[in-house]
Amino acid sequence: MESVSSISAVSAPPPPPSLSSSSFYSHSRAQPPFTFLRNFNPRMEPLRSSSHVDATAKPKEAKLWGGRFEESVTDAVERFTESVSYDKQLYKHDIMGSKAHASMLAHQGLITVSDRDSIIEGLNEIERRIENGEFNWRTDREDVHMNIEAALTDMIGEPAKKLHTARSRNDQVLTDFRLWCRDAIDKILKSMKHLQISLVTLALKNDGLIVPGYTHLQRAQPVLLQHLLLAYVEEIERDAGRLVDCRARMNFCPLGACALAGTGLPIDRFMTSEALGFTAPLRNSIDAVSDRDFVMEFLSANAITAVHLSRLGEEWVLWASEEFGFITPSDSVSTGSSIMPQKKNPDPMELVRGKSARVIGDLVTLLTLCKGLPHAYNRDLQEDKEPVFDSVKTILGMLEVSAEFALNITYNRERIQKALPAGHLDATTVADYLVKKGVPFRTSHDIVGRAVALCTSKNCQLLDLTLDELRSIDTIFDQDVYEFLGVENSIQKFSSYGSTGSACVASQLHYWTKKLEIN
């Protein structure tokens, strides 16, 4: 039998499909039986090129797995278990995996080169038909895999029946799943970088602007706005790092693990793994088809990102209120009220705050789903896809609208500057002044506390106290204390690495503009 020396018969893996039109494959996914949920579609957006799923009544086709069955499944069971209505979006990943598998089978002498060529040619034609909206998706064929395999059999006959050699839907679905998650992470990472660029751009536009820093939502110390915005950039960088780590751990190939025990046929799992861009095959066939820890990790990373975005949203919602008045969103990122004509609401960021609950819930769904399952595959695992669809769709939307909002807000400098004197934001800097004069910090803390109490009784700021008034509290005060009073002086005194001092923030900005390649 003729063999091939490489996997060249497999066309180079196509560019990752647009994640906004992708969905996960599962070999047995539940579809809610309720009429109002039957057409629920968790995809990120409709696939323009795919045709309608044919659910019309017709004689039932024998299932590819139905050899030992004497009866067909009922209509209710078929409706409940079909998944092609949404997992058809995974067709590119499924076809990629099948091409790699067919080429490996030919290389190992398990099918002929002629069979391999027929299979790949047929799969190419099926892909073309799907993308042109000419493919007939059938619910009685259950899912994307069975639709493609059955259509391939209709098209090329016997060679198609050899494609499933040394492969189960268990390892096939996990291969598709990992490929989709890998592509999803790449898309999210791009959106994260876009948000970081938007935040750094916003920081660059507001050079030198001092804002109140808060703890317990009470005024604490003055900070540069740039410093505050860069805090979110740092958080998103760690979010991206979690996804990069997650991607590296998930990038191992289940294909060839079969149902759970592997196969006695002489396959080459390293060949298919390399062809699909994986690091290596998974070492243990049971682990390959039964664990979903890579999905839990993915959803956990998304949930942490969602919390960070929710906190950013909360801050902007607060600052856009009349009570703060620190920012004004443009009309292009605001909405109005149906009854109150004067309203201008920062609804996009309120929804960012709200949608974080969905992403957190998706993680909880996966954790709960998997917590009681014995090894290896269980039908429950068909429920692992939809939370991922929702998490990816939601986090991409949150990242996109947060970046859009950042590019369409104005900080109200005059309002912020008028608000700065309130709260004695320079008190800690004055305490540092006393420490530099040799006063123990706890003592200096008490001295400045008494100075603030005097200001409260006089309804003035620390900067307004005369030197005599300060010396009446403690004689250690001298004329040079006024170099530490006021928010502008206070900002200049911060010098520790990573602080809000002007020089420190300039260094941080330089780092991020270089890293993000911002001119």
JSON list of N, CA and C in Angstrom, two decimals, residues 2 4 8-11 99 102-103 106 111-125 152 156 159-160:
[
{"chain": "A", "resi": 2, "resn": "GLU", "atom": "N", "xyz": [0.49, 2.18, -0.80]},
{"chain": "A", "resi": 2, "resn": "GLU", "atom": "CA", "xyz": [1.27, 3.41, -0.90]},
{"chain": "A", "resi": 2, "resn": "GLU", "atom": "C", "xyz": [1.11, 4.23, 0.38]},
{"chain": "A", "resi": 4, "resn": "VAL", "atom": "N", "xyz": [2.48, 8.03, 2.52]},
{"chain": "A", "resi": 4, "resn": "VAL", "atom": "CA", "xyz": [3.01, 9.36, 2.30]},
{"chain": "A", "resi": 4, "resn": "VAL", "atom": "C", "xyz": [4.01, 9.67, 3.39]},
{"chain": "A", "resi": 8, "resn": "SER", "atom": "N", "xyz": [1.31, 16.36, 4.07]},
{"chain": "A", "resi": 8, "resn": "SER", "atom": "CA", "xyz": [1.13, 17.43, 3.10]},
{"chain": "A", "resi": 8, "resn": "SER", "atom": "C", "xyz": [-0.22, 17.38, 2.42]},
{"chain": "A", "resi": 9, "resn": "ALA", "atom": "N", "xyz": [-0.87, 16.18, 2.45]},
{"chain": "A", "resi": 9, "resn": "ALA", "atom": "CA", "xyz": [-2.18, 16.10, 1.80]},
{"chain": "A", "resi": 9, "resn": "ALA", "atom": "C", "xyz": [-3.22, 16.92, 2.53]},
{"chain": "A", "resi": 10, "resn": "VAL", "atom": "N", "xyz": [-2.93, 17.23, 3.76]},
{"chain": "A", "resi": 10, "resn": "VAL", "atom": "CA", "xyz": [-3.85, 18.09, 4.50]},
{"chain": "A", "resi": 10, "resn": "VAL", "atom": "C", "xyz": [-3.55, 19.52, 4.12]},
{"chain": "A", "resi": 11, "resn": "SER", "atom": "N", "xyz": [-4.55, 20.22, 3.65]},
{"chain": "A", "resi": 11, "resn": "SER", "atom": "CA", "xyz": [-4.32, 21.62, 3.33]},
{"chain": "A", "resi": 11, "resn": "SER", "atom": "C", "xyz": [-3.94, 22.35, 4.60]},
{"chain": "A", "resi": 99, "resn": "LYS", "atom": "N", "xyz": [-9.53, 16.21, 8.11]},
{"chain": "A", "resi": 99, "resn": "LYS", "atom": "CA", "xyz": [-8.47, 16.18, 7.10]},
{"chain": "A", "resi": 99, "resn": "LYS", "atom": "C", "xyz": [-7.17, 15.65, 7.72]},
{"chain": "A", "resi": 102, "resn": "ALA", "atom": "N", "xyz": [-7.57, 11.88, 8.37]},
{"chain": "A", "resi": 102, "resn": "ALA", "atom": "CA", "xyz": [-7.54, 11.07, 7.14]},
{"chain": "A", "resi": 102, "resn": "ALA", "atom": "C", "xyz": [-6.11, 10.94, 6.62]},
{"chain": "A", "resi": 103, "resn": "SER", "atom": "N", "xyz": [-5.35, 12.01, 6.66]},
{"chain": "A", "resi": 103, "resn": "SER", "atom": "CA", "xyz": [-3.97, 11.96, 6.18]},
{"chain": "A", "resi": 103, "resn": "SER", "atom": "C", "xyz": [-3.11, 11.06, 7.05]},
{"chain": "A", "resi": 106, "resn": "ALA", "atom": "N", "xyz": [-3.87, 7.44, 6.20]},
{"chain": "A", "resi": 106, "resn": "ALA", "atom": "CA", "xyz": [-3.20, 7.03, 4.96]},
{"chain": "A", "resi": 106, "resn": "ALA", "atom": "C", "xyz": [-1.70, 6.82, 5.21]},
{"chain": "A", "resi": 111, "resn": "ILE", "atom": "N", "xyz": [-5.81, 3.46, 5.55]},
{"chain": "A", "resi": 111, "resn": "ILE", "atom": "CA", "xyz": [-6.63, 3.69, 4.36]},
{"chain": "A", "resi": 111, "resn": "ILE", "atom": "C", "xyz": [-5.68, 3.97, 3.20]},
{"chain": "A", "resi": 112, "resn": "THR", "atom": "N", "xyz": [-6.18, 3.87, 2.01]},
{"chain": "A", "resi": 112, "resn": "THR", "atom": "CA", "xyz": [-5.32, 4.13, 0.86]},
{"chain": "A", "resi": 112, "resn": "THR", "atom": "C", "xyz": [-5.18, 5.63, 0.63]},
{"chain": "A", "resi": 113, "resn": "VAL", "atom": "N", "xyz": [-4.14, 5.97, -0.10]},
{"chain": "A", "resi": 113, "resn": "VAL", "atom": "CA", "xyz": [-3.94, 7.38, -0.47]},
{"chain": "A", "resi": 113, "resn": "VAL", "atom": "C", "xyz": [-5.11, 7.85, -1.31]},
{"chain": "A", "resi": 114, "resn": "SER", "atom": "N", "xyz": [-5.64, 6.96, -2.15]},
{"chain": "A", "resi": 114, "resn": "SER", "atom": "CA", "xyz": [-6.79, 7.32, -2.98]},
{"chain": "A", "resi": 114, "resn": "SER", "atom": "C", "xyz": [-8.00, 7.65, -2.11]},
{"chain": "A", "resi": 115, "resn": "ASP", "atom": "N", "xyz": [-8.21, 6.83, -1.06]},
{"chain": "A", "resi": 115, "resn": "ASP", "atom": "CA", "xyz": [-9.31, 7.11, -0.13]},
{"chain": "A", "resi": 115, "resn": "ASP", "atom": "C", "xyz": [-9.10, 8.45, 0.56]},
{"chain": "A", "resi": 116, "resn": "ARG", "atom": "N", "xyz": [-7.85, 8.68, 0.99]},
{"chain": "A", "resi": 116, "resn": "ARG", "atom": "CA", "xyz": [-7.54, 9.95, 1.65]},
{"chain": "A", "resi": 116, "resn": "ARG", "atom": "C", "xyz": [-7.86, 11.13, 0.74]},
{"chain": "A", "resi": 117, "resn": "ASP", "atom": "N", "xyz": [-7.44, 11.03, -0.51]},
{"chain": "A", "resi": 117, "resn": "ASP", "atom": "CA", "xyz": [-7.67, 12.13, -1.45]},
{"chain": "A", "resi": 117, "resn": "ASP", "atom": "C", "xyz": [-9.16, 12.36, -1.69]},
{"chain": "A", "resi": 118, "resn": "SER", "atom": "N", "xyz": [-9.91, 11.27, -1.77]},
{"chain": "A", "resi": 118, "resn": "SER", "atom": "CA", "xyz": [-11.37, 11.39, -1.96]},
{"chain": "A", "resi": 118, "resn": "SER", "atom": "C", "xyz": [-12.01, 12.06, -0.76]},
{"chain": "A", "resi": 119, "resn": "ILE", "atom": "N", "xyz": [-11.57, 11.66, 0.43]},
{"chain": "A", "resi": 119, "resn": "ILE", "atom": "CA", "xyz": [-12.12, 12.23, 1.67]},
{"chain": "A", "resi": 119, "resn": "ILE", "atom": "C", "xyz": [-11.83, 13.72, 1.73]},
{"chain": "A", "resi": 120, "resn": "ILE", "atom": "N", "xyz": [-10.58, 14.11, 1.48]},
{"chain": "A", "resi": 120, "resn": "ILE", "atom": "CA", "xyz": [-10.20, 15.52, 1.58]},
{"chain": "A", "resi": 120, "resn": "ILE", "atom": "C", "xyz": [-10.91, 16.34, 0.52]},
{"chain": "A", "resi": 121, "resn": "GLU", "atom": "N", "xyz": [-11.01, 15.79, -0.69]},
{"chain": "A", "resi": 121, "resn": "GLU", "atom": "CA", "xyz": [-11.72, 16.50, -1.75]},
{"chain": "A", "resi": 121, "resn": "GLU", "atom": "C", "xyz": [-13.19, 16.69, -1.38]},
{"chain": "A", "resi": 122, "resn": "GLY", "atom": "N", "xyz": [-13.79, 15.64, -0.83]},
{"chain": "A", "resi": 122, "resn": "GLY", "atom": "CA", "xyz": [-15.19, 15.74, -0.41]},
{"chain": "A", "resi": 122, "resn": "GLY", "atom": "C", "xyz": [-15.38, 16.75, 0.71]},
{"chain": "A", "resi": 123, "resn": "LEU", "atom": "N", "xyz": [-14.46, 16.74, 1.68]},
{"chain": "A", "resi": 123, "resn": "LEU", "atom": "CA", "xyz": [-14.56, 17.70, 2.79]},
{"chain": "A", "resi": 123, "resn": "LEU", "atom": "C", "xyz": [-14.39, 19.13, 2.29]},
{"chain": "A", "resi": 124, "resn": "ASN", "atom": "N", "xyz": [-13.51, 19.32, 1.33]},
{"chain": "A", "resi": 124, "resn": "ASN", "atom": "CA", "xyz": [-13.36, 20.66, 0.75]},
{"chain": "A", "resi": 124, "resn": "ASN", "atom": "C", "xyz": [-14.65, 21.13, 0.08]},
{"chain": "A", "resi": 125, "resn": "GLU", "atom": "N", "xyz": [-15.32, 20.19, -0.60]},
{"chain": "A", "resi": 125, "resn": "GLU", "atom": "CA", "xyz": [-16.57, 20.54, -1.27]},
{"chain": "A", "resi": 125, "resn": "GLU", "atom": "C", "xyz": [-17.66, 20.85, -0.24]},
{"chain": "A", "resi": 152, "resn": "LEU", "atom": "N", "xyz": [-20.68, 13.46, 3.60]},
{"chain": "A", "resi": 152, "resn": "LEU", "atom": "CA", "xyz": [-19.50, 12.95, 2.90]},
{"chain": "A", "resi": 152, "resn": "LEU", "atom": "C", "xyz": [-19.77, 11.55, 2.34]},
{"chain": "A", "resi": 156, "resn": "ILE", "atom": "N", "xyz": [-19.24, 10.65, -1.55]},
{"chain": "A", "resi": 156, "resn": "ILE", "atom": "CA", "xyz": [-18.13, 9.85, -2.09]},
{"chain": "A", "resi": 156, "resn": "ILE", "atom": "C", "xyz": [-18.27, 8.35, -1.80]},
{"chain": "A", "resi": 159, "resn": "PRO", "atom": "N", "xyz": [-15.30, 5.31, 0.72]},
{"chain": "A", "resi": 159, "resn": "PRO", "atom": "CA", "xyz": [-14.15, 5.91, 1.41]},
{"chain": "A", "resi": 159, "resn": "PRO", "atom": "C", "xyz": [-14.55, 6.71, 2.65]},
{"chain": "A", "resi": 160, "resn": "ALA", "atom": "N", "xyz": [-15.71, 7.36, 2.61]},
{"chain": "A", "resi": 160, "resn": "ALA", "atom": "CA", "xyz": [-16.14, 8.17, 3.76]},
{"chain": "A", "resi": 160, "resn": "ALA", "atom": "C", "xyz": [-16.37, 7.31, 5.00]}
]
